[in-house]
């Protein structure tokens, strides 16, 4: 008797269990636990009749493969019952651009949060403008008042919460209600929380985007984007991906699926250590403010608590103004925090940022220097010791 495949959609099971079971069927692959990696473009038809009637499970390497199916099914199981399909794209930015292209046409208007990931903004300003789509940036804290910015041709509202440098929380249900009242589609960049800590589709989002490069991959060794769609948006999304010829290499998909298996335990640790470091910073005299929605003092805390079920390991601080020499002394003294873009891997990272360089709808005047931290899986005591040394170097350079 055929055993029930472990990837059978069983949404009664908890997310932690679905992360382990979804998207694999050992019985169909000689008992091996993980799906094999299929390198391939051509798929052969065994007979002329199969060829002439297009009868085959798979047709071409750019479209569905056993590896796209495994990863997309696992992500779909994680999203839950509102998810009609998941598109896999070669980067998080490609996920943002493909999702936008799937809903917008020449003459349309899109509303985009001013806190949006900067390359997404560039896509709107350069590519969408060239294609005849106009963009209006809005205050991320606008909530239901977004209704006032809707134009007759507004087809989409793009959200991101929290902002990946500035950490404003958005009232997604209020924005979604206003957008849907005017028949606009709601997109969200949900990379920070992942589907594990924010059920975007369940809160009114129609297209939920992940930079899979970050927490899904989890090891800083792959590029991936994912877009989870509901029944309203799935077909256009899939057709846009296929029309544009976008696909992901099988090794990256296999590594992403491997990362997904441990997402639950990794995120729990990122959350715990991230909060410990955020609280430590909040008590330091060198720090003006900590931007972390899971802290009770954060202006976005009430929304975070209402809608989200957890926090990941990414947050920012505003350092009280110091000389550039003191800032450099701090950064160069750190030994456990890599200086580099991206995040979501096992290692801790830091960057300097300034949202004033690109914002257009809101002012960014934090009163000090913005530093964004990703808290990795190292021992948190070691991380705090490293930061303590860094601040000692900063204070030494101030004199
Ligand atoms: C990194 C990131 C992206 C883009 O992902 P890539 O895989 O680097 O293209 C999109 N949105 C957010 C919030 C990100 O942090």
Short mmCIF file of N, CA and C in Angstrom, two decimals, residues 154-298:
data_model
loop_
_atom_site.label_atom_id
_atom_site.label_comp_id
_atom_site.label_asym_id
_atom_site.label_seq_id
_atom_site.Cartn_x
_atom_site.Cartn_y
_atom_site.Cartn_z
N UNK A 154 -5.27 53.59 -9.39
CA UNK A 154 -4.38 52.92 -8.44
C UNK A 154 -4.68 51.42 -8.43
N UNK A 155 -3.71 50.64 -8.91
CA UNK A 155 -3.93 49.20 -9.04
C UNK A 155 -3.29 48.42 -7.91
N UNK A 156 -2.30 49.03 -7.24
CA UNK A 156 -1.55 48.25 -6.25
C UNK A 156 -1.03 49.14 -5.13
N UNK A 157 -0.93 48.54 -3.94
CA UNK A 157 -0.32 49.20 -2.79
C UNK A 157 0.79 48.29 -2.28
N UNK A 158 2.02 48.83 -2.25
CA UNK A 158 3.17 48.04 -1.82
C UNK A 158 3.52 48.41 -0.38
N UNK A 159 3.62 47.38 0.47
CA UNK A 159 3.93 47.59 1.89
C UNK A 159 5.19 46.80 2.26
N UNK A 160 5.79 47.19 3.36
CA UNK A 160 6.94 46.46 3.90
C UNK A 160 6.96 46.75 5.38
N UNK A 161 6.93 45.74 6.22
CA UNK A 161 6.89 45.99 7.66
C UNK A 161 7.65 44.91 8.41
N UNK A 162 8.51 45.33 9.36
CA UNK A 162 8.94 46.72 9.51
C UNK A 162 9.89 47.12 8.39
N UNK A 163 10.13 48.42 8.20
CA UNK A 163 11.11 48.89 7.21
C UNK A 163 12.47 48.29 7.55
N UNK A 164 13.21 47.87 6.54
CA UNK A 164 14.40 47.04 6.84
C UNK A 164 15.59 47.86 7.32
N UNK A 165 15.48 49.19 7.38
CA UNK A 165 16.51 49.99 8.05
C UNK A 165 15.89 50.79 9.20
N UNK A 166 14.69 51.33 8.95
CA UNK A 166 14.09 52.29 9.88
C UNK A 166 13.04 51.66 10.81
N UNK A 167 12.56 50.49 10.50
CA UNK A 167 11.74 49.65 11.39
C UNK A 167 10.38 50.21 11.79
N UNK A 168 9.79 51.08 10.96
CA UNK A 168 8.40 51.46 11.22
C UNK A 168 7.52 50.24 10.97
N UNK A 169 6.52 50.08 11.84
CA UNK A 169 5.51 49.04 11.62
C UNK A 169 4.37 49.65 10.82
N UNK A 170 3.78 48.85 9.94
CA UNK A 170 2.63 49.33 9.16
C UNK A 170 1.38 48.60 9.61
N UNK A 171 0.25 49.31 9.57
CA UNK A 171 -1.03 48.68 9.90
C UNK A 171 -1.54 47.97 8.64
N UNK A 172 -1.09 46.75 8.44
CA UNK A 172 -1.39 46.03 7.20
C UNK A 172 -2.90 45.79 7.04
N UNK A 173 -3.63 45.33 8.07
CA UNK A 173 -5.07 45.11 7.86
C UNK A 173 -5.81 46.39 7.45
N UNK A 174 -5.46 47.53 8.04
CA UNK A 174 -6.14 48.80 7.70
C UNK A 174 -5.81 49.20 6.26
N UNK A 175 -4.55 49.06 5.88
CA UNK A 175 -4.14 49.41 4.51
C UNK A 175 -4.83 48.47 3.52
N UNK A 176 -4.86 47.18 3.86
CA UNK A 176 -5.47 46.20 2.95
C UNK A 176 -6.98 46.48 2.78
N UNK A 177 -7.64 46.84 3.87
CA UNK A 177 -9.09 47.12 3.77
C UNK A 177 -9.33 48.31 2.85
N UNK A 178 -8.52 49.36 3.00
CA UNK A 178 -8.70 50.56 2.15
C UNK A 178 -8.39 50.23 0.70
N UNK A 179 -7.34 49.45 0.47
CA UNK A 179 -6.95 49.11 -0.90
C UNK A 179 -8.01 48.23 -1.56
N UNK A 180 -8.48 47.25 -0.82
CA UNK A 180 -9.46 46.32 -1.40
C UNK A 180 -10.80 47.01 -1.68
N UNK A 181 -11.13 48.02 -0.87
CA UNK A 181 -12.37 48.77 -1.11
C UNK A 181 -12.34 49.43 -2.48
N UNK A 182 -11.11 49.72 -2.98
CA UNK A 182 -10.97 50.33 -4.31
C UNK A 182 -10.45 49.32 -5.33
N UNK A 183 -10.51 48.05 -4.98
CA UNK A 183 -10.13 46.99 -5.90
C UNK A 183 -8.64 46.94 -6.25
N UNK A 184 -7.79 47.52 -5.39
CA UNK A 184 -6.34 47.47 -5.62
C UNK A 184 -5.75 46.24 -4.95
N UNK A 185 -4.65 45.76 -5.50
CA UNK A 185 -3.96 44.58 -4.97
C UNK A 185 -2.94 45.03 -3.92
N UNK A 186 -2.80 44.27 -2.84
CA UNK A 186 -1.85 44.60 -1.78
C UNK A 186 -0.64 43.67 -1.85
N UNK A 187 0.54 44.28 -1.97
CA UNK A 187 1.80 43.51 -1.96
C UNK A 187 2.53 43.82 -0.66
N UNK A 188 3.26 42.85 -0.16
CA UNK A 188 4.06 43.11 1.05
C UNK A 188 5.41 42.42 0.93
N UNK A 189 6.45 43.17 1.27
CA UNK A 189 7.76 42.56 1.46
C UNK A 189 7.82 42.09 2.91
N UNK A 190 7.71 40.78 3.10
CA UNK A 190 7.59 40.16 4.43
C UNK A 190 8.89 39.46 4.83
N UNK A 191 10.01 39.96 4.32
CA UNK A 191 11.29 39.28 4.55
C UNK A 191 11.69 39.28 6.03
N UNK A 192 11.40 40.36 6.75
CA UNK A 192 11.85 40.47 8.14
C UNK A 192 11.21 39.40 9.03
N UNK A 193 9.90 39.24 8.92
CA UNK A 193 9.20 38.32 9.84
C UNK A 193 9.17 36.89 9.31
N UNK A 194 9.24 36.73 8.00
CA UNK A 194 9.01 35.44 7.32
C UNK A 194 7.55 35.00 7.58
N UNK A 195 7.02 34.06 6.81
CA UNK A 195 5.64 33.61 7.06
C UNK A 195 5.47 33.01 8.45
N UNK A 196 6.58 32.64 9.09
CA UNK A 196 6.49 32.03 10.41
C UNK A 196 6.03 33.03 11.47
N UNK A 197 6.46 34.28 11.35
CA UNK A 197 6.14 35.28 12.37
C UNK A 197 5.12 36.32 11.91
N UNK A 198 4.79 36.33 10.62
CA UNK A 198 3.66 37.17 10.19
C UNK A 198 2.92 36.47 9.06
N UNK A 199 1.64 36.19 9.30
CA UNK A 199 0.78 35.55 8.31
C UNK A 199 0.24 36.65 7.40
N UNK A 200 1.04 37.00 6.39
CA UNK A 200 0.69 38.15 5.53
C UNK A 200 -0.62 37.90 4.79
N UNK A 201 -0.76 36.72 4.19
CA UNK A 201 -1.98 36.45 3.40
C UNK A 201 -3.21 36.46 4.30
N UNK A 202 -3.06 36.00 5.51
CA UNK A 202 -4.16 35.99 6.47
C UNK A 202 -4.54 37.39 6.97
N UNK A 203 -3.66 38.37 6.75
CA UNK A 203 -3.95 39.75 7.17
C UNK A 203 -4.30 40.64 5.98
N UNK A 204 -4.66 40.04 4.85
CA UNK A 204 -5.17 40.84 3.73
C UNK A 204 -4.20 41.09 2.60
N UNK A 205 -2.97 40.57 2.71
CA UNK A 205 -2.00 40.75 1.63
C UNK A 205 -2.32 39.76 0.50
N UNK A 206 -2.23 40.24 -0.75
CA UNK A 206 -2.51 39.37 -1.90
C UNK A 206 -1.24 38.73 -2.45
N UNK A 207 -0.11 39.43 -2.36
CA UNK A 207 1.17 38.90 -2.85
C UNK A 207 2.22 39.15 -1.78
N UNK A 208 2.71 38.08 -1.15
CA UNK A 208 3.66 38.21 -0.04
C UNK A 208 5.05 37.79 -0.49
N UNK A 209 6.00 38.73 -0.36
CA UNK A 209 7.34 38.57 -0.94
C UNK A 209 8.36 38.24 0.15
N UNK A 210 9.27 37.34 -0.18
CA UNK A 210 10.42 37.06 0.69
C UNK A 210 11.69 37.22 -0.12
N UNK A 211 12.69 37.88 0.45
CA UNK A 211 14.04 37.69 -0.05
C UNK A 211 14.51 36.38 0.58
N UNK A 212 14.39 35.27 -0.17
CA UNK A 212 14.78 33.96 0.34
C UNK A 212 16.27 33.87 0.63
N UNK A 213 17.00 34.81 0.04
CA UNK A 213 18.43 35.01 0.33
C UNK A 213 18.70 35.15 1.83
N UNK A 214 17.72 35.68 2.55
CA UNK A 214 17.93 36.04 3.96
C UNK A 214 17.67 34.82 4.86
N UNK A 215 16.51 34.79 5.53
CA UNK A 215 16.33 33.75 6.54
C UNK A 215 16.02 32.37 5.97
N UNK A 216 15.39 32.31 4.79
CA UNK A 216 15.07 30.98 4.26
C UNK A 216 16.38 30.25 3.94
N UNK A 217 17.23 30.90 3.15
CA UNK A 217 18.56 30.33 2.89
C UNK A 217 19.32 30.16 4.21
N UNK A 218 19.44 31.27 4.92
CA UNK A 218 19.95 31.21 6.29
C UNK A 218 21.45 31.04 6.45
N UNK A 219 22.17 30.87 5.37
CA UNK A 219 23.61 30.59 5.50
C UNK A 219 24.47 31.48 4.61
N UNK A 220 23.90 32.58 4.10
CA UNK A 220 24.63 33.56 3.28
C UNK A 220 25.31 32.91 2.08
N UNK A 221 24.69 31.87 1.53
CA UNK A 221 25.35 31.17 0.43
C UNK A 221 24.46 31.00 -0.80
N UNK A 222 23.35 31.75 -0.87
CA UNK A 222 22.51 31.63 -2.06
C UNK A 222 21.70 32.90 -2.25
N UNK A 223 21.20 33.07 -3.50
CA UNK A 223 20.29 34.16 -3.84
C UNK A 223 18.96 33.54 -4.24
N UNK A 224 17.86 34.08 -3.68
CA UNK A 224 16.54 33.52 -3.98
C UNK A 224 15.46 34.55 -3.62
N UNK A 225 14.42 34.59 -4.42
CA UNK A 225 13.24 35.36 -4.07
C UNK A 225 12.02 34.48 -4.15
N UNK A 226 11.02 34.75 -3.31
CA UNK A 226 9.79 33.96 -3.38
C UNK A 226 8.60 34.93 -3.31
N UNK A 227 7.53 34.61 -4.03
CA UNK A 227 6.30 35.38 -3.93
C UNK A 227 5.16 34.39 -3.70
N UNK A 228 4.48 34.54 -2.59
CA UNK A 228 3.32 33.70 -2.27
C UNK A 228 2.07 34.45 -2.67
N UNK A 229 1.21 33.80 -3.45
CA UNK A 229 0.04 34.47 -4.00
C UNK A 229 -1.24 33.82 -3.51
N UNK A 230 -2.30 34.62 -3.41
CA UNK A 230 -3.61 34.03 -3.13
C UNK A 230 -4.31 33.72 -4.45
N UNK A 231 -5.55 33.24 -4.36
CA UNK A 231 -6.25 32.79 -5.58
C UNK A 231 -6.46 33.95 -6.56
N UNK A 232 -6.59 35.17 -6.02
CA UNK A 232 -6.84 36.33 -6.88
C UNK A 232 -5.62 36.65 -7.76
N UNK A 233 -4.41 36.42 -7.26
CA UNK A 233 -3.21 36.92 -7.94
C UNK A 233 -2.32 35.84 -8.54
N UNK A 234 -2.55 34.55 -8.21
CA UNK A 234 -1.58 33.51 -8.54
C UNK A 234 -1.35 33.34 -10.05
N UNK A 235 -2.42 33.29 -10.84
CA UNK A 235 -2.22 32.95 -12.25
C UNK A 235 -1.40 34.03 -12.97
N UNK A 236 -1.72 35.29 -12.72
CA UNK A 236 -0.97 36.39 -13.35
C UNK A 236 0.50 36.36 -12.90
N UNK A 237 0.72 36.05 -11.64
CA UNK A 237 2.09 35.99 -11.13
C UNK A 237 2.88 34.89 -11.84
N UNK A 238 2.29 33.69 -11.90
CA UNK A 238 2.99 32.57 -12.54
C UNK A 238 3.24 32.86 -14.02
N UNK A 239 2.25 33.42 -14.70
CA UNK A 239 2.42 33.71 -16.13
C UNK A 239 3.51 34.78 -16.34
N UNK A 240 3.57 35.78 -15.44
CA UNK A 240 4.60 36.82 -15.57
C UNK A 240 5.98 36.21 -15.40
N UNK A 241 6.14 35.35 -14.41
CA UNK A 241 7.44 34.68 -14.18
C UNK A 241 7.83 33.88 -15.42
N UNK A 242 6.89 33.14 -15.97
CA UNK A 242 7.22 32.29 -17.12
C UNK A 242 7.46 33.13 -18.38
N UNK A 243 6.65 34.17 -18.58
CA UNK A 243 6.83 35.02 -19.76
C UNK A 243 8.19 35.70 -19.75
N UNK A 244 8.64 36.08 -18.56
CA UNK A 244 9.93 36.77 -18.45
C UNK A 244 11.10 35.79 -18.46
N UNK A 245 10.82 34.49 -18.41
CA UNK A 245 11.90 33.50 -18.46
C UNK A 245 12.71 33.41 -17.19
N UNK A 246 12.08 33.70 -16.05
CA UNK A 246 12.81 33.70 -14.78
C UNK A 246 12.80 32.32 -14.13
N UNK A 247 13.95 31.88 -13.69
CA UNK A 247 14.00 30.61 -12.96
C UNK A 247 15.22 30.60 -12.05
N UNK A 248 15.26 29.61 -11.16
CA UNK A 248 16.31 29.51 -10.14
C UNK A 248 17.11 28.24 -10.38
N UNK A 249 18.41 28.28 -10.18
CA UNK A 249 19.24 27.09 -10.35
C UNK A 249 18.91 26.03 -9.31
N UNK A 250 19.02 24.75 -9.68
CA UNK A 250 18.58 23.67 -8.79
C UNK A 250 19.40 23.57 -7.50
N UNK A 251 20.69 23.91 -7.55
CA UNK A 251 21.48 23.83 -6.31
C UNK A 251 21.01 24.88 -5.30
N UNK A 252 20.68 26.08 -5.79
CA UNK A 252 20.18 27.11 -4.87
C UNK A 252 18.84 26.69 -4.27
N UNK A 253 17.99 26.06 -5.10
CA UNK A 253 16.70 25.61 -4.56
C UNK A 253 16.89 24.52 -3.51
N UNK A 254 17.82 23.62 -3.77
CA UNK A 254 18.08 22.54 -2.81
C UNK A 254 18.63 23.10 -1.50
N UNK A 255 19.54 24.06 -1.60
CA UNK A 255 20.08 24.68 -0.39
C UNK A 255 19.01 25.47 0.36
N UNK A 256 18.12 26.11 -0.40
CA UNK A 256 17.04 26.87 0.26
C UNK A 256 16.11 25.93 1.02
N UNK A 257 15.81 24.79 0.42
CA UNK A 257 14.94 23.81 1.09
C UNK A 257 15.62 23.29 2.35
N UNK A 258 16.89 23.09 2.28
CA UNK A 258 17.67 22.66 3.44
C UNK A 258 17.63 23.73 4.53
N UNK A 259 17.76 25.01 4.11
CA UNK A 259 17.67 26.10 5.08
C UNK A 259 16.29 26.16 5.73
N UNK A 260 15.27 25.94 4.92
CA UNK A 260 13.90 26.03 5.42
C UNK A 260 13.63 25.04 6.57
N UNK A 261 14.26 23.88 6.51
CA UNK A 261 14.01 22.85 7.54
C UNK A 261 14.36 23.35 8.94
N UNK A 262 15.35 24.25 9.03
CA UNK A 262 15.79 24.72 10.36
C UNK A 262 15.34 26.15 10.64
N UNK A 263 14.47 26.71 9.77
CA UNK A 263 14.04 28.11 9.94
C UNK A 263 13.46 28.36 11.34
N UNK A 264 12.65 27.42 11.81
CA UNK A 264 11.98 27.61 13.10
C UNK A 264 12.95 27.77 14.26
N UNK A 265 13.92 26.87 14.35
CA UNK A 265 14.86 26.95 15.48
C UNK A 265 15.81 28.13 15.31
N UNK A 266 16.20 28.40 14.07
CA UNK A 266 17.11 29.54 13.87
C UNK A 266 16.42 30.85 14.25
N UNK A 267 15.18 31.03 13.76
CA UNK A 267 14.49 32.30 14.05
C UNK A 267 14.27 32.49 15.54
N UNK A 268 13.94 31.41 16.24
CA UNK A 268 13.72 31.53 17.70
C UNK A 268 14.99 32.07 18.37
N UNK A 269 16.14 31.57 17.92
CA UNK A 269 17.40 32.02 18.51
C UNK A 269 17.75 33.46 18.08
N UNK A 270 17.51 33.77 16.78
CA UNK A 270 17.74 35.15 16.32
C UNK A 270 16.89 36.12 17.15
N UNK A 271 15.63 35.72 17.39
CA UNK A 271 14.72 36.58 18.14
C UNK A 271 15.23 36.81 19.56
N UNK A 272 15.58 35.73 20.24
CA UNK A 272 15.99 35.82 21.64
C UNK A 272 17.27 36.65 21.78
N UNK A 273 18.27 36.34 20.96
CA UNK A 273 19.54 37.08 21.06
C UNK A 273 19.36 38.51 20.58
N UNK A 274 18.55 38.71 19.53
CA UNK A 274 18.32 40.05 19.02
C UNK A 274 17.69 40.95 20.08
N UNK A 275 16.71 40.40 20.80
CA UNK A 275 16.07 41.19 21.86
C UNK A 275 17.04 41.47 23.00
N UNK A 276 17.88 40.50 23.33
CA UNK A 276 18.85 40.71 24.42
C UNK A 276 19.82 41.83 24.05
N UNK A 277 20.29 41.82 22.80
CA UNK A 277 21.24 42.86 22.39
C UNK A 277 20.53 44.21 22.28
N UNK A 278 19.29 44.21 21.78
CA UNK A 278 18.53 45.47 21.66
C UNK A 278 18.32 46.09 23.04
N UNK A 279 17.96 45.26 24.03
CA UNK A 279 17.74 45.79 25.39
C UNK A 279 19.05 46.31 25.98
N UNK A 280 20.15 45.62 25.69
CA UNK A 280 21.46 46.06 26.19
C UNK A 280 21.80 47.43 25.61
N UNK A 281 21.58 47.59 24.30
CA UNK A 281 21.84 48.89 23.67
C UNK A 281 20.97 49.98 24.29
N UNK A 282 19.70 49.63 24.57
CA UNK A 282 18.76 50.65 25.09
C UNK A 282 19.25 51.23 26.41
N UNK A 283 20.05 50.47 27.15
CA UNK A 283 20.54 50.93 28.44
C UNK A 283 21.91 51.61 28.35
N UNK A 284 22.47 51.73 27.17
CA UNK A 284 23.81 52.31 27.01
C UNK A 284 23.73 53.83 26.81
N UNK A 285 24.59 54.58 27.47
CA UNK A 285 24.55 56.05 27.33
C UNK A 285 24.93 56.54 25.94
N UNK A 286 25.66 55.71 25.16
CA UNK A 286 26.08 56.15 23.81
C UNK A 286 24.93 56.10 22.81
N UNK A 287 23.83 55.44 23.21
CA UNK A 287 22.75 55.15 22.26
C UNK A 287 21.56 56.08 22.51
N UNK A 288 21.10 56.73 21.43
CA UNK A 288 19.95 57.63 21.54
C UNK A 288 18.64 56.84 21.54
N UNK A 289 18.54 55.89 20.61
CA UNK A 289 17.29 55.14 20.46
C UNK A 289 17.56 53.77 19.87
N UNK A 290 16.71 52.82 20.18
CA UNK A 290 16.77 51.50 19.56
C UNK A 290 15.50 51.32 18.75
N UNK A 291 15.64 50.90 17.50
CA UNK A 291 14.47 50.73 16.62
C UNK A 291 14.20 49.24 16.47
N UNK A 292 13.30 48.73 17.29
CA UNK A 292 13.01 47.29 17.32
C UNK A 292 11.56 47.13 17.77
N UNK A 293 10.67 46.72 16.86
CA UNK A 293 9.24 46.74 17.21
C UNK A 293 8.84 45.80 18.35
N UNK A 294 9.68 44.84 18.69
CA UNK A 294 9.31 43.95 19.80
C UNK A 294 9.68 44.54 21.17
N UNK A 295 10.36 45.70 21.18
CA UNK A 295 10.61 46.39 22.45
C UNK A 295 9.36 47.18 22.83
N UNK A 296 8.98 47.10 24.11
CA UNK A 296 7.75 47.75 24.59
C UNK A 296 7.80 49.25 24.31
N UNK A 297 8.99 49.84 24.30
CA UNK A 297 9.14 51.30 24.13
C UNK A 297 9.00 51.72 22.67
N UNK A 298 8.97 50.77 21.73
CA UNK A 298 8.97 51.14 20.31
C UNK A 298 7.60 51.65 19.88
#
